mmCIF file of C-alpha atoms in Angstrom:
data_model
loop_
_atom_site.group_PDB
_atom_site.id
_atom_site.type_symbol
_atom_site.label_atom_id
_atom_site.label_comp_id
_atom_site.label_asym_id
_atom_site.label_seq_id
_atom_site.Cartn_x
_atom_site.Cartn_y
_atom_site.Cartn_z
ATOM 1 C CA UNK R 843 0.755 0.090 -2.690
ATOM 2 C CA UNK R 844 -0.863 -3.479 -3.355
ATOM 3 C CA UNK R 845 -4.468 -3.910 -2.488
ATOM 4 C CA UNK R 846 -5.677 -7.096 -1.744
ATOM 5 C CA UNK R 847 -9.466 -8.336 -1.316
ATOM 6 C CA UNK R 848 -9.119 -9.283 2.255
ATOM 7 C CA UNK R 849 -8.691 -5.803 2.864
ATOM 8 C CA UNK R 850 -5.044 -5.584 3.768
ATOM 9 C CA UNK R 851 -2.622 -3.187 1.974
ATOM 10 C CA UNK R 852 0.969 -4.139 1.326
ATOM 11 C CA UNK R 853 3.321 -1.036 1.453
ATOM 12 C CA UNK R 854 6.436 -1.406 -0.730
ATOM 13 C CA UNK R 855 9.746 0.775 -0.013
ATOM 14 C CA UNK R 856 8.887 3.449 -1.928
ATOM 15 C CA UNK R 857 5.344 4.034 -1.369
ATOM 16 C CA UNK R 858 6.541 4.238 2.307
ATOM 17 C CA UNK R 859 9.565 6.388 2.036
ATOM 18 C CA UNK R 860 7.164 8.881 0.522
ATOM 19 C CA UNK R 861 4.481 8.711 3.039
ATOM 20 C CA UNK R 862 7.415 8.696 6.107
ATOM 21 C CA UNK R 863 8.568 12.486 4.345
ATOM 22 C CA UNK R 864 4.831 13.319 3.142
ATOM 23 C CA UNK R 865 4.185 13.088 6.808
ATOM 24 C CA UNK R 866 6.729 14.860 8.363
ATOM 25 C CA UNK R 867 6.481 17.734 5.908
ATOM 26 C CA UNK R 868 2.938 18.342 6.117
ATOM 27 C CA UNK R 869 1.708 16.729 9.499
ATOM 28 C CA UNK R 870 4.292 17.576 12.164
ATOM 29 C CA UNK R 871 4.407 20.418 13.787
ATOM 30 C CA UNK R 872 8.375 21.618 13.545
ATOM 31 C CA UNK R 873 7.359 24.862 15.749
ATOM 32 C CA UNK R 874 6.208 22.429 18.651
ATOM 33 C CA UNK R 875 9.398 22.024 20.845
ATOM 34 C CA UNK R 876 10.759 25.247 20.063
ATOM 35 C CA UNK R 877 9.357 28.923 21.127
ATOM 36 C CA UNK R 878 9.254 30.562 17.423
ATOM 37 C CA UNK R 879 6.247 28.938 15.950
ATOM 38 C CA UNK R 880 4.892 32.063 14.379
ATOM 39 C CA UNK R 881 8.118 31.051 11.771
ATOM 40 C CA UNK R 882 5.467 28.210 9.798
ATOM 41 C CA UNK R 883 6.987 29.601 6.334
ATOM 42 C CA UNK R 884 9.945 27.664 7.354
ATOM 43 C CA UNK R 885 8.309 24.706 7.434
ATOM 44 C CA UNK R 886 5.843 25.273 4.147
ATOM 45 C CA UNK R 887 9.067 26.175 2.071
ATOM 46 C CA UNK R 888 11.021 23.387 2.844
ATOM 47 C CA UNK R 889 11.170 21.996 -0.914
ATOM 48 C CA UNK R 890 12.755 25.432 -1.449
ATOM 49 C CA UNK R 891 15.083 24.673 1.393
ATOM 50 C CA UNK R 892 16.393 21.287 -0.115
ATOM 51 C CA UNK R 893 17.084 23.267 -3.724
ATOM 52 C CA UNK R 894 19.037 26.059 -1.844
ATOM 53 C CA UNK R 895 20.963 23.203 0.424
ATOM 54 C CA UNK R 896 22.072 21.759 -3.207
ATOM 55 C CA UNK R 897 22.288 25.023 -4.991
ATOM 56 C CA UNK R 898 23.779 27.708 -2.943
ATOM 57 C CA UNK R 899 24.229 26.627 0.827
ATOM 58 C CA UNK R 900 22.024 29.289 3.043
ATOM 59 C CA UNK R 901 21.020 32.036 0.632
ATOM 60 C CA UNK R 902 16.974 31.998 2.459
ATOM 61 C CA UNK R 903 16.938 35.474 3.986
ATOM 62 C CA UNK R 904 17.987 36.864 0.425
ATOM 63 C CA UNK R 905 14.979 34.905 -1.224
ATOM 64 C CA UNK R 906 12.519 36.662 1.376
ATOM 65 C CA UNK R 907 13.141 39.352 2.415
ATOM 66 C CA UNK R 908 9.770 40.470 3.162
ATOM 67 C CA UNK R 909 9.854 37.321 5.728
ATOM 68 C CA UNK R 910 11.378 39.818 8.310
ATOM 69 C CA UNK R 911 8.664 42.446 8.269
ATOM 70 C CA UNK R 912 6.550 39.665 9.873
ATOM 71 C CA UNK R 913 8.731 39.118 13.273
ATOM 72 C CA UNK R 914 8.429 40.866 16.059
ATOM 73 C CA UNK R 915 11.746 42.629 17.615
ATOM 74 C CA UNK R 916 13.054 40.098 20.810
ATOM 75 C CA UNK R 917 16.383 40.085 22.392
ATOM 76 C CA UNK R 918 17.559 38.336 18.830
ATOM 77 C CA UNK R 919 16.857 40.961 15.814
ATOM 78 C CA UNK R 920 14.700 39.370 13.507
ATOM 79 C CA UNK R 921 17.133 38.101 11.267
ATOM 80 C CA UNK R 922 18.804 36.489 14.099
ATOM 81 C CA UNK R 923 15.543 34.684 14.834
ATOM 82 C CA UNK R 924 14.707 33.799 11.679
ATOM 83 C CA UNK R 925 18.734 32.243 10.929
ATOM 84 C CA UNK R 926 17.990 30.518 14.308
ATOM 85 C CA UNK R 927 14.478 28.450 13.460
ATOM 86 C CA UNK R 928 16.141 27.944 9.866
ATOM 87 C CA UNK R 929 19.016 26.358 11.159
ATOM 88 C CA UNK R 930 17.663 24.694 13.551
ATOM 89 C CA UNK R 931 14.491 23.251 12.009
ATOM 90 C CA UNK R 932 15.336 22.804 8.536
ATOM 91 C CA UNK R 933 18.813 21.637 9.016
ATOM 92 C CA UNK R 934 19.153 19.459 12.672
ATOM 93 C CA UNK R 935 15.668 18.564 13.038
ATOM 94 C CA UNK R 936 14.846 18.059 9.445
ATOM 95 C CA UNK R 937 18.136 17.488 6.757
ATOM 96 C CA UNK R 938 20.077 16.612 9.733
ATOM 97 C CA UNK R 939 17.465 13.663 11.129
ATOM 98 C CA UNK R 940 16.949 12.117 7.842
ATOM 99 C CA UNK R 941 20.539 11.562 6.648
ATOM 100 C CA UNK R 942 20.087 14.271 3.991
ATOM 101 C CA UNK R 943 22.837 16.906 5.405
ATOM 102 C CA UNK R 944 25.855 16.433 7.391
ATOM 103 C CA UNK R 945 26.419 19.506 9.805
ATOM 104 C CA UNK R 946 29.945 20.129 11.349
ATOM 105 C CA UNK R 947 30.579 22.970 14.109
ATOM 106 C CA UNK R 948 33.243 24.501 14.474
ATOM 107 C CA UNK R 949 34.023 26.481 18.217
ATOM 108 C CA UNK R 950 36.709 28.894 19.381
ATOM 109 C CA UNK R 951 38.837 28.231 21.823
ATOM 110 C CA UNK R 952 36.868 29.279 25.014
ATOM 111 C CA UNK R 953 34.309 26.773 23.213
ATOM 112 C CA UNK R 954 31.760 29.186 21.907
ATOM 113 C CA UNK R 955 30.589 27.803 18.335
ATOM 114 C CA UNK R 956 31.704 30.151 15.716
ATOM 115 C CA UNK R 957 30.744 28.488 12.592
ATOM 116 C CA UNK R 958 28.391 25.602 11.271
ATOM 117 C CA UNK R 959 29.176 24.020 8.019
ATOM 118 C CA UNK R 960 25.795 22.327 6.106
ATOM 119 C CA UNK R 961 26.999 20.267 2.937
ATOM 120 C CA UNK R 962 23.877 18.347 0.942
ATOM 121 C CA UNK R 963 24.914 14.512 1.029
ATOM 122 C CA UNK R 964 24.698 11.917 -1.946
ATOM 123 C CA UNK R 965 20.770 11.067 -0.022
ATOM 124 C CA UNK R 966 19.505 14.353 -0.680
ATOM 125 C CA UNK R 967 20.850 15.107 -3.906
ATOM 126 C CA UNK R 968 19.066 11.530 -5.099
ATOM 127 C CA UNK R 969 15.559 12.181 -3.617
ATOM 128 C CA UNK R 970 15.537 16.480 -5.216
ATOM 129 C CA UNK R 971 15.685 14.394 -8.523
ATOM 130 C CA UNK R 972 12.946 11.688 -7.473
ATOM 131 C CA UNK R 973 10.499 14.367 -6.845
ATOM 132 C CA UNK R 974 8.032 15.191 -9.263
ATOM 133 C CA UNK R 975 8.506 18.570 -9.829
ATOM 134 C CA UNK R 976 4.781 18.952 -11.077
ATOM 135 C CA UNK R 977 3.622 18.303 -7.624
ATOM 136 C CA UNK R 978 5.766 20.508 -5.947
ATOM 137 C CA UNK R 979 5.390 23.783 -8.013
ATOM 138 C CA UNK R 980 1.230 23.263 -7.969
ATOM 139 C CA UNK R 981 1.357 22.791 -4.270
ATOM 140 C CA UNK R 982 -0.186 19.635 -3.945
ATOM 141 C CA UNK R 983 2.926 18.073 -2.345
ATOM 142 C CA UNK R 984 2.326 20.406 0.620
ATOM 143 C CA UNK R 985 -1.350 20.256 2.446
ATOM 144 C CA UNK R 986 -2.565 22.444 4.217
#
């Protein structure tokens, strides 16, 4: 960011790429159009998220497994629910939305989906290595 002494601010591509994900990490409510917003450790573990994505595909339920204590039996069991809001937060709303994962469904032949197949693209794999790691592991990437 340039600062100029009329006051103005010039934003250059960087500087706003990181506000644009600063922001929708820690401003936006993911919960809000969905009915499963007691699930916020979705959201606050999303740098977690992006290292699994690369790493190991969908290995989240095996990294907290204490998570399903917290959720409250429904017509889905609680890992149900939580595989739900993961998938459908962190990978269509989130990775999905900002060209970092490409998502392909697969259905039977009555139509039902059977399958959905998350691969990291080139995007995502570039910004995990342009974060400063410092910032995430202290926390101060993520406000609360």
């Amino acid at each position: 960011m340039k600062h100029y002494l009329s006051g103005y601010q010039t934003v250059d591509k960087q500087c706003l790429n990181e506000l644009y994900f600063t922001s929708f990490f820690t401003q936006f409510n993911w919960a809000y159009s969905s009915y499963d917003e007691n699930h916020g450790f979705i959201q606050k573990s999303f740098a977690f998220s992006l290292y699994l994505l690369i790493r190991y595909g969908d290995y989240f339920i095996n990294a907290f497994p204490d998570l399903l204590l917290d959720i409250e039996e429904s017509h889905y069991s609680p890992e149900d629910s939580i595989k739900h809001c993961y998938g459908s937060w962190v990978f269509e709303r989130f990775a999905h939305y900002f060209g970092s994962a490409e998502i392909q469904d697969t259905a039977n032949e009555r139509g039902y989906l059977t399958e959905t197949e998350v691969k990291a693209t080139p995007l995502l794999k570039a910004f995990v290595h342009c974060i400063d790691k410092s910032r995430v592991i202290k926390g101060n990437f993520i406000q609360h």
